[in-house]
PDB file of C-alpha atoms in Angstrom:
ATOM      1  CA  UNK A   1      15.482 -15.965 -17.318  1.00  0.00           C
ATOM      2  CA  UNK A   2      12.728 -14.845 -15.075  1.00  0.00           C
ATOM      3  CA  UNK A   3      12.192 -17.239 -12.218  1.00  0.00           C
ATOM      4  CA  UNK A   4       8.529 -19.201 -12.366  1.00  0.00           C
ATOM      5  CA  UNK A   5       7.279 -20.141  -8.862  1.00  0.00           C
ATOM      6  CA  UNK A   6       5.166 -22.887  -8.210  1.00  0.00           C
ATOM      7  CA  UNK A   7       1.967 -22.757  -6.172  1.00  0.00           C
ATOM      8  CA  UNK A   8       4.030 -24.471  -3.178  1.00  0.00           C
ATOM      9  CA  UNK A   9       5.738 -24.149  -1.679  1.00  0.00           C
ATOM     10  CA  UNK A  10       5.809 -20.002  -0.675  1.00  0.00           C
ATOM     11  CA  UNK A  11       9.266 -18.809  -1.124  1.00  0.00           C
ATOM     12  CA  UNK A  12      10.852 -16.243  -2.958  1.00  0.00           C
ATOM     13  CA  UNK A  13      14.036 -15.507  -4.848  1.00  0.00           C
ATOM     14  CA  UNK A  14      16.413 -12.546  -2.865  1.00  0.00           C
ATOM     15  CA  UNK A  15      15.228  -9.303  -4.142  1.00  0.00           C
ATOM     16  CA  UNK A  16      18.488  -8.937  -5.178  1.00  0.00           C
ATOM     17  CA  UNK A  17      18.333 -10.679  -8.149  1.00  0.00           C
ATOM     18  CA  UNK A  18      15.891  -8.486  -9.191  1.00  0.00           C
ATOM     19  CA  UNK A  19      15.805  -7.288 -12.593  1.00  0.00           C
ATOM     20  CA  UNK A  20      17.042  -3.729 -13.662  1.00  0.00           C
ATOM     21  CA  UNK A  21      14.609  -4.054 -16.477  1.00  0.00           C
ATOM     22  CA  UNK A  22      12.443  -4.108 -16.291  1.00  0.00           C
ATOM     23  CA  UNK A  23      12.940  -2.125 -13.250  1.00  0.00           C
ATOM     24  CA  UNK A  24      12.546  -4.687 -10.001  1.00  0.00           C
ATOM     25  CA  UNK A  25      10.802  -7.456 -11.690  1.00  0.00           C
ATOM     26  CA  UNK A  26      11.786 -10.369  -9.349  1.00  0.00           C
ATOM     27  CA  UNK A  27       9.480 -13.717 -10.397  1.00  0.00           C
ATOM     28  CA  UNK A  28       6.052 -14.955 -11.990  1.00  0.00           C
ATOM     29  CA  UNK A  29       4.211 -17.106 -10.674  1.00  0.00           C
ATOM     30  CA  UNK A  30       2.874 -18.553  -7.374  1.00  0.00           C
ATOM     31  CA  UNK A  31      -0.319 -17.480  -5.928  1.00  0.00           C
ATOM     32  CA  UNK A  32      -1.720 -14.973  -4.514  1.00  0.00           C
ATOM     33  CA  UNK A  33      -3.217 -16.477  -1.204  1.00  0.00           C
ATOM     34  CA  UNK A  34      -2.605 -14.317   2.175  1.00  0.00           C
ATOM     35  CA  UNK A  35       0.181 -16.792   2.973  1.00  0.00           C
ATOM     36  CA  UNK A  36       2.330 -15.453  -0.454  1.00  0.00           C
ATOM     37  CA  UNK A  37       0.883 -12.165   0.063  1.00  0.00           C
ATOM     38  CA  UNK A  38       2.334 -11.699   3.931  1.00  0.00           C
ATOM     39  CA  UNK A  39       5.239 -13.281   2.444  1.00  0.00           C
ATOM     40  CA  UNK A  40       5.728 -11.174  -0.256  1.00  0.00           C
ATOM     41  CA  UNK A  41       5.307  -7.484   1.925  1.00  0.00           C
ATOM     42  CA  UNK A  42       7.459  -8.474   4.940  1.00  0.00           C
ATOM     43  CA  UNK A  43      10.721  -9.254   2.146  1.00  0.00           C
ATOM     44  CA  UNK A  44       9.773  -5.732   0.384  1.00  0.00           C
ATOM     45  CA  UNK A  45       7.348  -7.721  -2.454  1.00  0.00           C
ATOM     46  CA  UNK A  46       4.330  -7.058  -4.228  1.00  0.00           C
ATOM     47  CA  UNK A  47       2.102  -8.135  -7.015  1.00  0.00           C
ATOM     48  CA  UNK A  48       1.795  -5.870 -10.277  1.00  0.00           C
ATOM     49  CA  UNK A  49       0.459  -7.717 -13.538  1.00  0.00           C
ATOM     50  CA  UNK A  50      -2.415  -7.560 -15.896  1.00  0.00           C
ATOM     51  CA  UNK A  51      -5.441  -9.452 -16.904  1.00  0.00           C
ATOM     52  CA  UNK A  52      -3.708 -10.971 -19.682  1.00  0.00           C
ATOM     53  CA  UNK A  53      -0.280 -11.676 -17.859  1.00  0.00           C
ATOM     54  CA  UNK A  54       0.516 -14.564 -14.787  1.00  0.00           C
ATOM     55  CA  UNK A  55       1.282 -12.980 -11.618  1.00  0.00           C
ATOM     56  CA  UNK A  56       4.237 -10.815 -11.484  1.00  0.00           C
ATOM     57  CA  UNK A  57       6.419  -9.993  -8.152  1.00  0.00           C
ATOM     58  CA  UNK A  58       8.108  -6.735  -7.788  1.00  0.00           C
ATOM     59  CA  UNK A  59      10.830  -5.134  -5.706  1.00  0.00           C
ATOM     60  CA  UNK A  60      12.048  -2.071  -6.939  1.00  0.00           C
ATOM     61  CA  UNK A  61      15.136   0.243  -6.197  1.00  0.00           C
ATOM     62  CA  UNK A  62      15.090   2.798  -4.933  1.00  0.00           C
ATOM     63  CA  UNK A  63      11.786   2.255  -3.287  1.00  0.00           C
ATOM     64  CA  UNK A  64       9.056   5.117  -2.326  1.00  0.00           C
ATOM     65  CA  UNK A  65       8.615   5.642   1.250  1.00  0.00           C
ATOM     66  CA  UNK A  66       7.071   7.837   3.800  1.00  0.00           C
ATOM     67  CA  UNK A  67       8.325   8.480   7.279  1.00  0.00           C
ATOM     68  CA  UNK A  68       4.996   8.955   9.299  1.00  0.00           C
ATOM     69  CA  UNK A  69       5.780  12.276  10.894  1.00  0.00           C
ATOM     70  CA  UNK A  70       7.738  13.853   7.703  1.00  0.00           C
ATOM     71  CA  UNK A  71       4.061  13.862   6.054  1.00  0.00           C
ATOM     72  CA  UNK A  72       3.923  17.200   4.555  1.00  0.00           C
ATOM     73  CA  UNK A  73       0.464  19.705   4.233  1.00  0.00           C
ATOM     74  CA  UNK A  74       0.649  22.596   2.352  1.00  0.00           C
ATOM     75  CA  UNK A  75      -1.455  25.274   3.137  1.00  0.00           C
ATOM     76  CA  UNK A  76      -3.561  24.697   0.232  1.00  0.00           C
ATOM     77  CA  UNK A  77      -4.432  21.323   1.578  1.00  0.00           C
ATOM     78  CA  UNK A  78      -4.619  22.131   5.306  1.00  0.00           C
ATOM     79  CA  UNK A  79      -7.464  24.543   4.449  1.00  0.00           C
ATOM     80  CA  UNK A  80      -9.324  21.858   2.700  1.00  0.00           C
ATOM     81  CA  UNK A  81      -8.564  19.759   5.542  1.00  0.00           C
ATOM     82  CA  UNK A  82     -10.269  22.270   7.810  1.00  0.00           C
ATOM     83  CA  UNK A  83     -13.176  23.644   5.362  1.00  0.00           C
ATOM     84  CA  UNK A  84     -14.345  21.229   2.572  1.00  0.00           C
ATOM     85  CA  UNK A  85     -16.610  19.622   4.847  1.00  0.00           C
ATOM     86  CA  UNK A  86     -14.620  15.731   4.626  1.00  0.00           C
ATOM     87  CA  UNK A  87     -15.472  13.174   7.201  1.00  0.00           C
ATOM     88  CA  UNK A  88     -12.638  10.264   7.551  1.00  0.00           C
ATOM     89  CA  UNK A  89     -13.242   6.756   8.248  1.00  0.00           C
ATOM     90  CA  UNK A  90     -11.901   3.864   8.436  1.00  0.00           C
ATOM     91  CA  UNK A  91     -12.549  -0.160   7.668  1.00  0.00           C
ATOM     92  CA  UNK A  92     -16.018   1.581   6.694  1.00  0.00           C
ATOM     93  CA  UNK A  93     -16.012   0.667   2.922  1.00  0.00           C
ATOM     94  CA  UNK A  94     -12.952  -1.713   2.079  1.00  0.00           C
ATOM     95  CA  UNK A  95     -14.549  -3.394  -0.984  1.00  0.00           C
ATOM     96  CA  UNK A  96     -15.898   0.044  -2.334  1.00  0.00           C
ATOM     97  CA  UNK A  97     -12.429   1.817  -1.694  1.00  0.00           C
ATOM     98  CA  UNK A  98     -10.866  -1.069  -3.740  1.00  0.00           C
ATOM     99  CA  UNK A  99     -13.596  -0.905  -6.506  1.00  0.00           C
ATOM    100  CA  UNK A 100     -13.233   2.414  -6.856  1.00  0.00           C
ATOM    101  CA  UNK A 101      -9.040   2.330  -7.455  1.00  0.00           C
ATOM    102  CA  UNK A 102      -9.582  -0.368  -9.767  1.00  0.00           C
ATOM    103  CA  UNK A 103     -11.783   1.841 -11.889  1.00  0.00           C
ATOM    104  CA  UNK A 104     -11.055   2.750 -15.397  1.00  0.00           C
ATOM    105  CA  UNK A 105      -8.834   6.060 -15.131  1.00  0.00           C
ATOM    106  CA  UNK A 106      -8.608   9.171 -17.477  1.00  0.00           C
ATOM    107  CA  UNK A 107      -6.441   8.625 -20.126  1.00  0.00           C
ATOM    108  CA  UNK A 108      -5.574   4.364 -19.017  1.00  0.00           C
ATOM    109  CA  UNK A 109      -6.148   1.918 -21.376  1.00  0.00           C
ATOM    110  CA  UNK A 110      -7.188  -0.630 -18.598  1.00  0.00           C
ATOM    111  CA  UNK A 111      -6.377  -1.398 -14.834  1.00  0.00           C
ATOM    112  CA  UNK A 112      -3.870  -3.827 -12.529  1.00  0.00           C
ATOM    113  CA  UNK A 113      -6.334  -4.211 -10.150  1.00  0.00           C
ATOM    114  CA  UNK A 114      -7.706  -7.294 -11.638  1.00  0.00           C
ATOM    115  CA  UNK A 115     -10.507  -9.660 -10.090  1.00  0.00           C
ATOM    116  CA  UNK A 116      -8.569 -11.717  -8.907  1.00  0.00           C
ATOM    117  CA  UNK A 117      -6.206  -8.925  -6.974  1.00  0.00           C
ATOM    118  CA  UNK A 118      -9.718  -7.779  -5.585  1.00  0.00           C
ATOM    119  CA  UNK A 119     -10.452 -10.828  -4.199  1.00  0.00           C
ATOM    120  CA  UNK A 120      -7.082 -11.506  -2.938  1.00  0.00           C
ATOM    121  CA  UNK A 121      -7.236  -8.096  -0.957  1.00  0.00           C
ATOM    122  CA  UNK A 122     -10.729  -8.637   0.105  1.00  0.00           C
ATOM    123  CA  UNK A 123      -9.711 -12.158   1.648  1.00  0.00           C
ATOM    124  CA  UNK A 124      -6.948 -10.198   3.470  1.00  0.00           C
ATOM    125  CA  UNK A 125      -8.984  -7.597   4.580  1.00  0.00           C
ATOM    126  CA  UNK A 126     -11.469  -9.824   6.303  1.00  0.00           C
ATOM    127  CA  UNK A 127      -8.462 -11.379   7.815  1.00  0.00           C
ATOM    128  CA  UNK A 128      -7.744  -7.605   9.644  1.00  0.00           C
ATOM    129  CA  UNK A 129      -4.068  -7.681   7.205  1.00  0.00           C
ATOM    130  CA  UNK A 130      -5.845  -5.304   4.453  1.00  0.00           C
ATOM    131  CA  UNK A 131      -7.145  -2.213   5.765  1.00  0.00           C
ATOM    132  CA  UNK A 132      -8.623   1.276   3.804  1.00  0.00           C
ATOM    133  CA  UNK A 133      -9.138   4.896   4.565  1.00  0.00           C
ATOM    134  CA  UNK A 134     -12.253   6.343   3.584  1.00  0.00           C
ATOM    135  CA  UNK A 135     -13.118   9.686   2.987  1.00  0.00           C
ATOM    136  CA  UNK A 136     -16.811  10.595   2.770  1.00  0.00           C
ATOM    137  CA  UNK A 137     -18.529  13.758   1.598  1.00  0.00           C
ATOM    138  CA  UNK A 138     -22.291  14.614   2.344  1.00  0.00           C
ATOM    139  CA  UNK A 139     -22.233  10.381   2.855  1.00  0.00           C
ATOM    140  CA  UNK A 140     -20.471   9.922  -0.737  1.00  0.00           C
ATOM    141  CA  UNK A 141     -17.162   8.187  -0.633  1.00  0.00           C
ATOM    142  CA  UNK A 142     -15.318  10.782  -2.461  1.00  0.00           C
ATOM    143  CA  UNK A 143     -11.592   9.558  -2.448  1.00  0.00           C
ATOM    144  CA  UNK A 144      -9.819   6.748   0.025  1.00  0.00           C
ATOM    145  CA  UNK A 145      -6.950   4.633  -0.025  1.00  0.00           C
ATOM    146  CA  UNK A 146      -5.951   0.496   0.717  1.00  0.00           C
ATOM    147  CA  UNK A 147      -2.994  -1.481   1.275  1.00  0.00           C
ATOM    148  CA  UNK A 148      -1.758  -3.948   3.977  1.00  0.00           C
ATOM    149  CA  UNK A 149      -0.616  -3.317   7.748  1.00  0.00           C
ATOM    150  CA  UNK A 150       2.108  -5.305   9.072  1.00  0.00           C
ATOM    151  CA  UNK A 151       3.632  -4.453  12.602  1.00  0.00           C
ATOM    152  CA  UNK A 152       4.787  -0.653  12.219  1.00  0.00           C
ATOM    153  CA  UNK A 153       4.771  -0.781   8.410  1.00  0.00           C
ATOM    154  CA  UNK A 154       1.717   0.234   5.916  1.00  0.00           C
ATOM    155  CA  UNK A 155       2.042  -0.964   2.413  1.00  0.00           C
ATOM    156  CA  UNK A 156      -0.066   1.005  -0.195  1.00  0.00           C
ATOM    157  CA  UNK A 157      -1.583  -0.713  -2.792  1.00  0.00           C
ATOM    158  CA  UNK A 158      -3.914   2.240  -4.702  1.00  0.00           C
ATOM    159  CA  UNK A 159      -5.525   5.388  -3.649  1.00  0.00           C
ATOM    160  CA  UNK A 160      -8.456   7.376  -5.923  1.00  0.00           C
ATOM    161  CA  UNK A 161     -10.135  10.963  -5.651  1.00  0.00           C
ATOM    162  CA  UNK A 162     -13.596  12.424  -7.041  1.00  0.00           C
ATOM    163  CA  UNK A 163     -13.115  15.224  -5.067  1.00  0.00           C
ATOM    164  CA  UNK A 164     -10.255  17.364  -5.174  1.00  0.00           C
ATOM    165  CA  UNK A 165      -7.365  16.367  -2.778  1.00  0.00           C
ATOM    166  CA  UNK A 166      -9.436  13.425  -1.250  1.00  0.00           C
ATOM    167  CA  UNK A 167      -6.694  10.694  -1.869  1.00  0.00           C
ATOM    168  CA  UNK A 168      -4.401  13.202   0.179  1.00  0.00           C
ATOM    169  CA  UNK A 169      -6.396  13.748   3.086  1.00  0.00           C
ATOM    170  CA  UNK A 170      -6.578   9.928   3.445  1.00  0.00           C
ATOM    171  CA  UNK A 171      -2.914   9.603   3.434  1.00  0.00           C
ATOM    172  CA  UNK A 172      -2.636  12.644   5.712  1.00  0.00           C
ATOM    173  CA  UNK A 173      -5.257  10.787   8.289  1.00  0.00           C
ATOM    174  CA  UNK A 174      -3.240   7.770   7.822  1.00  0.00           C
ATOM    175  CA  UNK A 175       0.267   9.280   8.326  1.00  0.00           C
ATOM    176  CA  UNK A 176      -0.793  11.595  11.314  1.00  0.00           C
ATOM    177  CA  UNK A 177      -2.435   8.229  13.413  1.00  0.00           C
ATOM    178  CA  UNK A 178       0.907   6.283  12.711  1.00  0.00           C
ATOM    179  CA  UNK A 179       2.771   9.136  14.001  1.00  0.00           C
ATOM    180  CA  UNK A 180       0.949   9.133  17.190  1.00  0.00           C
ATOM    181  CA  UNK A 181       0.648   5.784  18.350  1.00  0.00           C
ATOM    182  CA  UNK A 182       3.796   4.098  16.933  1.00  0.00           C
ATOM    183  CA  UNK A 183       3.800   3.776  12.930  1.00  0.00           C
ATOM    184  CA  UNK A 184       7.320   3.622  11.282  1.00  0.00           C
ATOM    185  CA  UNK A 185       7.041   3.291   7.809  1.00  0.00           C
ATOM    186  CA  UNK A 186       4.354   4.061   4.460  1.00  0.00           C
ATOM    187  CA  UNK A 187       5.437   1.555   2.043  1.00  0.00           C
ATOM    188  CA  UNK A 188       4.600   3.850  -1.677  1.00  0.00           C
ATOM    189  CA  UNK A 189       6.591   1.610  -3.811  1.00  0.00           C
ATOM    190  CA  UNK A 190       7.020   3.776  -6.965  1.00  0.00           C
ATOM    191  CA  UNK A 191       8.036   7.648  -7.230  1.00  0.00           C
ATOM    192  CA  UNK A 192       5.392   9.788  -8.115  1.00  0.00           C
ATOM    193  CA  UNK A 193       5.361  13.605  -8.033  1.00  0.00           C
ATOM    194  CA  UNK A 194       2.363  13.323  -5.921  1.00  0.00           C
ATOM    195  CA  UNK A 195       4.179  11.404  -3.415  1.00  0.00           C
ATOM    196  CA  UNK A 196       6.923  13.543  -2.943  1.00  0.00           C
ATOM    197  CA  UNK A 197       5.095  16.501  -2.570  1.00  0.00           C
ATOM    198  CA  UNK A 198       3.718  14.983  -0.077  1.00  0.00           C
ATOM    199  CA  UNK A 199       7.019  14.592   2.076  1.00  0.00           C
ATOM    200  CA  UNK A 200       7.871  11.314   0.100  1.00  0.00           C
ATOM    201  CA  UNK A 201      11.431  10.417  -0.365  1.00  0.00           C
ATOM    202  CA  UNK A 202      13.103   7.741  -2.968  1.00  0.00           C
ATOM    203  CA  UNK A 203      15.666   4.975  -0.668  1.00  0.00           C
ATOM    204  CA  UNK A 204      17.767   2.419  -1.695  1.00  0.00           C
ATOM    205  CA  UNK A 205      16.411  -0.586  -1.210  1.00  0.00           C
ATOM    206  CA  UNK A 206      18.553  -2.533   0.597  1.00  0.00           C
ATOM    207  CA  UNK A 207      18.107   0.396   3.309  1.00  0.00           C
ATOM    208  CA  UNK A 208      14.089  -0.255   2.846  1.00  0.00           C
ATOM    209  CA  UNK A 209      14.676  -4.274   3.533  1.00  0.00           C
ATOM    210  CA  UNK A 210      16.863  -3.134   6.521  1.00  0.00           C
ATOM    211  CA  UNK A 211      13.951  -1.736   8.022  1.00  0.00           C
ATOM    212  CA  UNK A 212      11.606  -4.546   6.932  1.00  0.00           C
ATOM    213  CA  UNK A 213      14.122  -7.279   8.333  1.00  0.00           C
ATOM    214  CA  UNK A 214      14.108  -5.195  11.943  1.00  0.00           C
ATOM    215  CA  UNK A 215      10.611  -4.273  12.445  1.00  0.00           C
ATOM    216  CA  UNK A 216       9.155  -7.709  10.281  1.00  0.00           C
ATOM    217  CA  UNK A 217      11.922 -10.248  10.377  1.00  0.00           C
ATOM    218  CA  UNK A 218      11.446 -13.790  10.242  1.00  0.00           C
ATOM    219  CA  UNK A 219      12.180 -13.565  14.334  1.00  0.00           C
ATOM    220  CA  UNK A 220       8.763 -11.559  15.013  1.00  0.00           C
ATOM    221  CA  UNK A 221       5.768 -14.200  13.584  1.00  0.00           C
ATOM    222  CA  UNK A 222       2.860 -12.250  14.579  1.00  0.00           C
ATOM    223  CA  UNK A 223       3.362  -9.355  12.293  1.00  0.00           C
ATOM    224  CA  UNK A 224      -0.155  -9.493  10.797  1.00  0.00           C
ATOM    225  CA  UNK A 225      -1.340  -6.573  12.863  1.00  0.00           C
ATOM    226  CA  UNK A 226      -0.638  -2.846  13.170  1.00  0.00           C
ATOM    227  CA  UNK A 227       0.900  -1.691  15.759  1.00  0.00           C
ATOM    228  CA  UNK A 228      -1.279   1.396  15.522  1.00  0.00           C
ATOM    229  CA  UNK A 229      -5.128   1.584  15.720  1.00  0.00           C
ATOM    230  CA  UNK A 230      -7.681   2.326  12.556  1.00  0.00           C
ATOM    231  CA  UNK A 231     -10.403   3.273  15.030  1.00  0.00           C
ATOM    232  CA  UNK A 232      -8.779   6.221  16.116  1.00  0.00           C
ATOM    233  CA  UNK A 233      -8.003   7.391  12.589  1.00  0.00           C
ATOM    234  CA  UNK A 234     -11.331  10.301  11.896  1.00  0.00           C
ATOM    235  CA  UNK A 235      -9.166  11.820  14.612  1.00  0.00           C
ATOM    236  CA  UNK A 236      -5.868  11.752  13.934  1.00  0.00           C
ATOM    237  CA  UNK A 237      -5.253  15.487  13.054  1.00  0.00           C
TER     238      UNK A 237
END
C-alpha cells in the first residue's frame, strides 16, 4: 500500500521502497511547502500529480542526469547559438518561464504543473531555491527552463520552446556556467530522447543518491544555494 504522509511532520519513506510500478512512485501526501520541497530534492524526490490527484512523490530508477561539462552541441545547434539572434537571461521572468511550461501542449490532454505547483515554485523562487533560464528573442521570451538549485546540484522541473531549439540553448547556458564555476550535477529525472541527445545519460539510482548524500547530505545544512552564479549565465558560452 502506498504510504500517505501527513502534513507534519516532513519525512520521507527510503526511496528504496519505491514502487516499480508504477515506476518510482514513493508516497502521497504531505505538503508542498519549501521545507518538504528542500526535503524532497536533497533525498532524490520530487512532486508529479494532477489536478484531480493528492500530491504524489517520485524517485525513479535509473534516474536522468547531466554531467555539466558532458553537455553536448551539435553543429546544428551551435550555429543557432551563434546566429538566431537569442539573448539569455536569467531570474528575469521566473513566473512567466513557469506559466509558460505549464501551458497546454500539442497533443496533451492537460498539464502537472498545477496552481498549486506554481505557487509552490514561485514561493521557492522568491526564497533564491527556484531559479529559471530565460531566453528572449527581439524582447519575446521564446523558450526557458526552471527547477531548483541546491549546492552543486540543479534539479529541472520543465523547460518550453516557441522558437526552435530555445529550451536547448537554455540548458546549454545553464550547463556551460555550472561547468565553469563549480556545478556537478543536472538533475533531468526521466529519459527523454531530447535529453540524451543532449549528452544525457540514464544512472542507477542508488549511484544518483550517492552523489546527493556527498554534495547535499544531512551534514551540509546550508544547501539552499548554488554553488555557481545565475548572473553570470548570458555569458556562459
Amino acid at each position: 500500500m502506498l504510504p500517505w504522509l501527513p502534513e507534519h511532520p516532513v519525512q520521507f519513506p527510503p526511496v528504496s521502497n519505491a514502487l516499480d510500478d508504477p515506476e518510482g512512485l514513493l508516497a502521497a501526501g504531505g505538503s508542498l511547502t519549501c521545507d518538504w520541497l528542500v526535503s524532497a530534492y536533497r533525498r532524490g524526490i520530487f512532486p508529479w500529480y494532477g489536478d484531480d490527484q493528492p500530491i504524489l512523490w517520485w524517485s525513479p530508477n535509473p534516474r536522468m542526469v547531466l554531467f555539466p561539462d558532458q553537455v553536448r552541441v551539435r553543429r546544428s545547434l551551435a550555429k543557432r547559438i551563434r546566429n538566431a539572434g537569442f539573448q539569455v537571461t536569467a531570474n528575469q521572468a521566473f513566473d512567466h518561464v513557469v506559466a509558460a511550461c505549464a501551458a497546454p501542449r500539442k497533443g496533451e490532454p492537460g498539464t502537472w504543473i498545477t496552481p498549486e505547483m506554481q505557487e509552490a515554485y514561485e514561493t521557492m523562487h522568491r526564497r533564491g531555491i527556484a531559479h529559471s533560464v530565460e531566453v528572449w528573442k527581439q524582447d519575446a521570451l521564446v523558450g526557458g527552463l526552471y527547477g531548483i538549485a541546491l549546492g552543486p546540484v540543479f534539479f529541472g522541473e520543465s523547460m518550453f520552446s516557441l522558437e526552435p531549439d530555445a529550451s536547448k540553448v537554455a540548458l546549454v547556458h545553464l550547463a556551460r556556467c555550472m561547468a565553469h564555476d563549480g556545478g556537478k550535477l543536472i538533475d533531468c529525472q526521466m529519459h527523454t530522447t531530447h535529453l540524451q541527445s543532449m549528452g544525457a545519460n540514464s544512472i542507477a539510482r542508488t549511484t544518483f543518491i550517492s552523489y546527493l548524500d556527498k554534495w547535499l547530505g544531512e551534514d551540509k545544512p546550508d544547501v539552499t544555494r548554488p554553488d555557481w552564479s545565475f548572473e553570470s549565465i548570458g555569458s556562459a558560452l
